[in-house]
Amino acid sequence: MALEIVWTEEASEGLDEIINYLERKWTQREIKRFFVRLEDCLEKICRAPHQQKDSLRKPGTKEYQHSPHTTIFYTYDDRVVNILRIWTNMKNPSSM
């Protein structure tokens, strides 16, 4: 049984910020590749959320590196994966 994905407001805002950046700087082909990879990452997280590494940057959460540029932070239980934040790795970690 697949877990439900719930996006926090902060995660949605982070994704919107990334989308705005991608639309200004990347081609449509690269943007499509970003979203295909995002869907793949979310599917992997839902299948085995416990297998991803414990976050040192955000204690009490798991993290999955979507790409060299972005990391997904989440928590989970037996029904839901809560996407807490999609982090642009170029940002200062102390602002997390």
XYZ file of N, CA, C and O in Angstrom:
384
model
N 0.831 -1.186 0.000
C 0.000 0.000 0.000
C 0.879 1.254 0.000
O 1.781 1.392 0.809
N 0.615 2.155 -0.923
C 1.390 3.389 -1.015
C 0.946 4.378 0.058
O -0.236 4.462 0.382
N 1.907 5.079 0.581
C 1.602 6.111 1.563
C 1.111 7.369 0.860
O 1.498 7.660 -0.269
N 0.260 8.113 1.541
C -0.223 9.382 1.016
C 0.860 10.438 1.209
O 1.551 10.462 2.234
N 0.988 11.329 0.249
C 1.939 12.439 0.362
C 1.167 13.686 0.738
O 0.176 14.041 0.097
N 1.626 14.358 1.794
C 1.038 15.622 2.231
C 2.145 16.676 2.195
O 3.201 16.487 2.791
N 1.872 17.752 1.477
C 2.833 18.848 1.357
C 2.490 19.927 2.389
O 1.350 20.382 2.450
N 3.485 20.351 3.153
C 3.275 21.493 4.041
C 3.276 22.766 3.195
O 3.741 22.768 2.045
N 2.777 23.828 3.772
C 2.782 25.111 3.073
C 4.214 25.530 2.743
O 4.500 26.033 1.658
N 5.112 25.308 3.683
C 6.513 25.668 3.477
C 7.125 24.883 2.312
O 7.861 25.449 1.497
N 6.801 23.608 2.195
C 7.307 22.797 1.091
C 6.726 23.272 -0.230
O 7.444 23.374 -1.228
N 5.442 23.582 -0.244
C 4.805 24.081 -1.469
C 5.422 25.409 -1.905
O 5.674 25.627 -3.090
N 5.660 26.287 -0.949
C 6.286 27.571 -1.263
C 7.703 27.366 -1.800
O 8.121 28.051 -2.736
N 8.437 26.439 -1.205
C 9.786 26.143 -1.684
C 9.777 25.606 -3.104
O 10.616 25.983 -3.931
N 8.810 24.743 -3.401
C 8.696 24.208 -4.751
C 8.327 25.317 -5.725
O 8.883 25.395 -6.828
N 7.419 26.208 -5.337
C 7.062 27.345 -6.197
C 8.281 28.217 -6.492
O 8.483 28.663 -7.619
N 9.105 28.434 -5.481
C 10.320 29.231 -5.648
C 11.256 28.563 -6.655
O 11.819 29.221 -7.532
N 11.388 27.251 -6.539
C 12.244 26.507 -7.466
C 11.675 26.572 -8.879
O 12.415 26.789 -9.845
N 10.374 26.397 -9.017
C 9.735 26.450 -10.336
C 9.975 27.810 -10.985
O 10.323 27.889 -12.172
N 9.801 28.879 -10.229
C 10.033 30.224 -10.768
C 11.469 30.371 -11.258
O 11.718 30.933 -12.330
N 12.407 29.865 -10.488
C 13.810 29.923 -10.886
C 14.036 29.117 -12.166
O 14.682 29.578 -13.103
N 13.507 27.897 -12.197
C 13.700 27.036 -13.363
C 13.133 27.678 -14.626
O 13.750 27.596 -15.697
N 11.968 28.290 -14.508
C 11.342 28.914 -15.674
C 12.164 30.083 -16.209
O 12.143 30.361 -17.399
N 12.908 30.750 -15.333
C 13.747 31.872 -15.770
C 15.079 31.408 -16.349
O 15.621 32.044 -17.240
N 15.619 30.293 -15.841
C 17.000 29.922 -16.156
C 17.160 28.663 -17.010
O 18.208 28.480 -17.626
N 16.180 27.773 -17.002
C 16.339 26.476 -17.658
C 15.418 26.347 -18.858
O 14.428 27.063 -18.991
N 15.724 25.358 -19.699
C 14.865 25.064 -20.844
C 13.692 24.194 -20.394
O 13.725 23.593 -19.313
N 12.675 24.119 -21.246
C 11.511 23.274 -20.934
C 11.932 21.811 -20.769
O 11.381 21.095 -19.937
N 12.865 21.371 -21.554
C 13.347 19.989 -21.452
C 13.967 19.724 -20.079
O 13.707 18.699 -19.459
N 14.779 20.654 -19.593
C 15.399 20.504 -18.274
C 14.364 20.557 -17.162
O 14.466 19.824 -16.172
N 13.374 21.416 -17.316
C 12.303 21.509 -16.320
C 11.530 20.199 -16.261
O 11.232 19.687 -15.177
N 11.229 19.635 -17.416
C 10.520 18.353 -17.452
C 11.346 17.270 -16.750
O 10.817 16.490 -15.964
N 12.640 17.255 -17.011
C 13.521 16.281 -16.359
C 13.515 16.455 -14.837
O 13.534 15.477 -14.087
N 13.494 17.700 -14.374
C 13.425 17.981 -12.941
C 12.184 17.335 -12.331
O 12.252 16.685 -11.290
N 11.025 17.507 -12.990
C 9.775 16.982 -12.444
C 9.669 15.465 -12.550
O 9.108 14.826 -11.657
N 10.224 14.894 -13.591
C 10.254 13.430 -13.684
C 11.082 12.874 -12.532
O 10.678 11.920 -11.863
N 12.213 13.496 -12.278
C 13.055 13.050 -11.167
C 12.363 13.271 -9.822
O 12.455 12.439 -8.925
N 11.650 14.386 -9.669
C 10.921 14.656 -8.427
C 9.871 13.574 -8.185
O 9.758 13.047 -7.075
N 9.112 13.236 -9.208
C 8.108 12.174 -9.065
C 8.761 10.841 -8.699
O 8.238 10.111 -7.854
N 9.894 10.546 -9.306
C 10.617 9.314 -8.992
C 11.078 9.307 -7.531
O 10.935 8.310 -6.829
N 11.604 10.437 -7.072
C 12.061 10.544 -5.679
C 10.902 10.348 -4.708
O 11.036 9.626 -3.713
N 9.774 10.994 -4.982
C 8.619 10.873 -4.098
C 8.100 9.440 -4.070
O 7.701 8.937 -3.013
N 8.136 8.776 -5.205
C 7.718 7.372 -5.261
C 8.644 6.496 -4.413
O 8.180 5.641 -3.654
N 9.942 6.726 -4.517
C 10.911 5.957 -3.710
C 10.706 6.221 -2.219
O 10.766 5.297 -1.407
N 10.478 7.460 -1.866
C 10.241 7.802 -0.464
C 8.997 7.087 0.042
O 9.003 6.519 1.136
N 7.940 7.082 -0.739
C 6.685 6.449 -0.313
C 6.826 4.931 -0.174
O 6.211 4.333 0.702
N 7.616 4.321 -1.032
C 7.801 2.865 -0.960
C 8.608 2.446 0.262
O 8.344 1.396 0.841
N 9.600 3.255 0.620
C 10.482 2.875 1.731
C 11.008 4.129 2.436
O 12.196 4.448 2.337
N 10.141 4.834 3.141
C 10.572 6.099 3.760
C 11.661 5.915 4.811
O 12.482 6.806 5.009
N 11.690 4.770 5.432
C 12.680 4.506 6.480
C 14.091 4.314 5.928
O 15.058 4.433 6.660
N 14.220 4.042 4.648
C 15.528 3.749 4.067
C 16.365 4.993 3.784
O 17.562 4.881 3.559
N 15.752 6.151 3.776
C 16.519 7.366 3.503
C 17.246 7.794 4.774
O 16.921 7.379 5.870
N 18.245 8.655 4.596
C 19.095 8.987 5.741
C 18.421 9.952 6.707
O 17.612 10.795 6.313
N 18.772 9.802 7.984
C 18.336 10.749 8.998
C 19.050 12.069 8.731
O 20.244 12.093 8.438
N 18.318 13.150 8.830
C 18.891 14.457 8.537
C 19.711 14.966 9.710
O 19.244 14.963 10.848
N 20.906 15.415 9.420
C 21.720 16.090 10.422
C 21.413 17.587 10.431
O 21.603 18.260 11.428
N 20.932 18.079 9.297
C 20.626 19.507 9.175
C 19.295 19.871 9.810
O 19.105 20.999 10.253
N 18.363 18.931 9.832
C 17.029 19.172 10.392
C 16.678 17.957 11.241
O 16.000 17.041 10.781
N 17.176 17.895 12.472
C 16.974 16.721 13.330
C 15.499 16.329 13.457
O 14.613 17.179 13.454
N 15.273 15.023 13.516
C 13.917 14.498 13.632
C 13.249 14.284 12.292
O 12.070 13.954 12.239
N 14.004 14.497 11.208
C 13.452 14.307 9.876
C 14.360 13.373 9.071
O 15.467 13.057 9.477
N 13.848 12.977 7.930
C 14.626 12.237 6.941
C 14.910 13.194 5.802
O 14.204 14.185 5.612
N 15.942 12.885 5.019
C 16.200 13.693 3.845
C 16.575 12.811 2.665
O 17.129 11.734 2.827
N 16.196 13.305 1.501
C 16.472 12.606 0.248
C 17.009 13.638 -0.727
O 16.340 14.637 -1.001
N 18.203 13.405 -1.229
C 18.788 14.362 -2.162
C 18.216 14.126 -3.549
O 18.528 13.156 -4.213
N 17.362 15.028 -3.946
C 16.694 14.976 -5.252
C 17.709 15.166 -6.367
O 17.669 14.500 -7.392
N 18.632 16.099 -6.167
C 19.676 16.404 -7.143
C 20.800 17.099 -6.384
O 20.645 17.392 -5.202
N 21.896 17.401 -7.063
C 22.941 18.160 -6.363
C 22.438 19.524 -5.888
O 23.014 20.117 -4.994
N 21.331 19.982 -6.460
C 20.813 21.317 -6.161
C 19.687 21.338 -5.138
O 19.421 22.386 -4.551
N 18.988 20.219 -4.943
C 17.819 20.224 -4.061
C 17.743 18.976 -3.190
O 18.133 17.885 -3.608
N 17.218 19.175 -1.978
C 17.015 18.091 -1.026
C 15.585 18.160 -0.510
O 15.064 19.247 -0.257
N 14.979 16.989 -0.362
C 13.616 16.883 0.165
C 13.710 16.451 1.627
O 14.356 15.445 1.938
N 13.076 17.192 2.527
C 13.019 16.855 3.943
C 11.607 16.388 4.261
O 10.630 17.017 3.835
N 11.494 15.307 5.033
C 10.165 14.753 5.313
C 10.141 13.991 6.624
O 11.183 13.621 7.179
N 8.926 13.767 7.100
C 8.656 12.838 8.197
C 7.602 11.869 7.672
O 6.997 12.108 6.625
N 7.377 10.802 8.416
C 6.381 9.828 7.957
C 5.842 9.028 9.127
O 6.432 8.981 10.200
N 4.681 8.425 8.892
C 4.125 7.438 9.808
C 3.588 6.299 8.946
O 3.960 6.206 7.770
N 2.723 5.472 9.481
C 2.275 4.300 8.718
C 1.259 4.639 7.628
O 0.885 3.768 6.842
N 0.824 5.891 7.528
C -0.152 6.278 6.506
C 0.316 7.408 5.592
O -0.089 7.480 4.452
N 1.144 8.303 6.135
C 1.424 9.569 5.449
C 2.920 9.880 5.427
O 3.616 9.654 6.410
N 3.358 10.436 4.305
C 4.671 11.069 4.213
C 4.410 12.566 4.166
O 3.683 13.053 3.295
N 4.942 13.285 5.128
C 4.785 14.740 5.191
C 6.020 15.389 4.587
O 7.111 15.286 5.150
N 5.848 16.020 3.428
C 6.953 16.741 2.806
C 7.037 18.087 3.520
O 6.130 18.915 3.433
N 8.125 18.268 4.257
C 8.283 19.463 5.087
C 8.906 20.618 4.330
O 8.561 21.779 4.553
N 9.859 20.268 3.461
C 10.591 21.330 2.774
C 11.327 20.746 1.583
O 11.830 19.629 1.651
N 11.366 21.520 0.521
C 12.276 21.230 -0.581
C 13.311 22.339 -0.531
O 12.982 23.512 -0.696
N 14.533 21.954 -0.252
C 15.584 22.901 0.058
C 16.528 23.058 -1.119
O 17.012 22.067 -1.678
N 16.805 24.294 -1.485
C 17.824 24.573 -2.482
C 19.161 24.515 -1.775
O 19.423 25.302 -0.868
N 20.000 23.574 -2.164
C 21.251 23.320 -1.454
C 22.232 24.488 -1.505
O 23.187 24.513 -0.744
N 21.970 25.459 -2.355
C 22.859 26.620 -2.433
C 22.555 27.635 -1.338
O 23.317 28.559 -1.117
N 21.437 27.472 -0.636
C 21.083 28.371 0.456
C 21.919 28.066 1.693
O 22.393 26.947 1.879
N 22.010 29.026 2.559
C 22.730 28.877 3.812
C 21.972 27.922 4.729
O 20.810 28.157 5.044
N 22.622 26.820 5.172
C 21.932 25.857 6.043
C 21.453 26.461 7.358
O 20.493 25.981 7.943
N 22.098 27.517 7.834
C 21.670 28.099 9.112
C 20.312 28.790 8.977
O 19.657 29.051 9.975
N 19.860 29.068 7.754
C 18.551 29.681 7.589
C 17.442 28.648 7.514
O 16.283 28.985 7.344
N 17.777 27.379 7.654
C 16.802 26.296 7.606
C 15.994 26.388 8.839
O 15.173 26.139 9.379
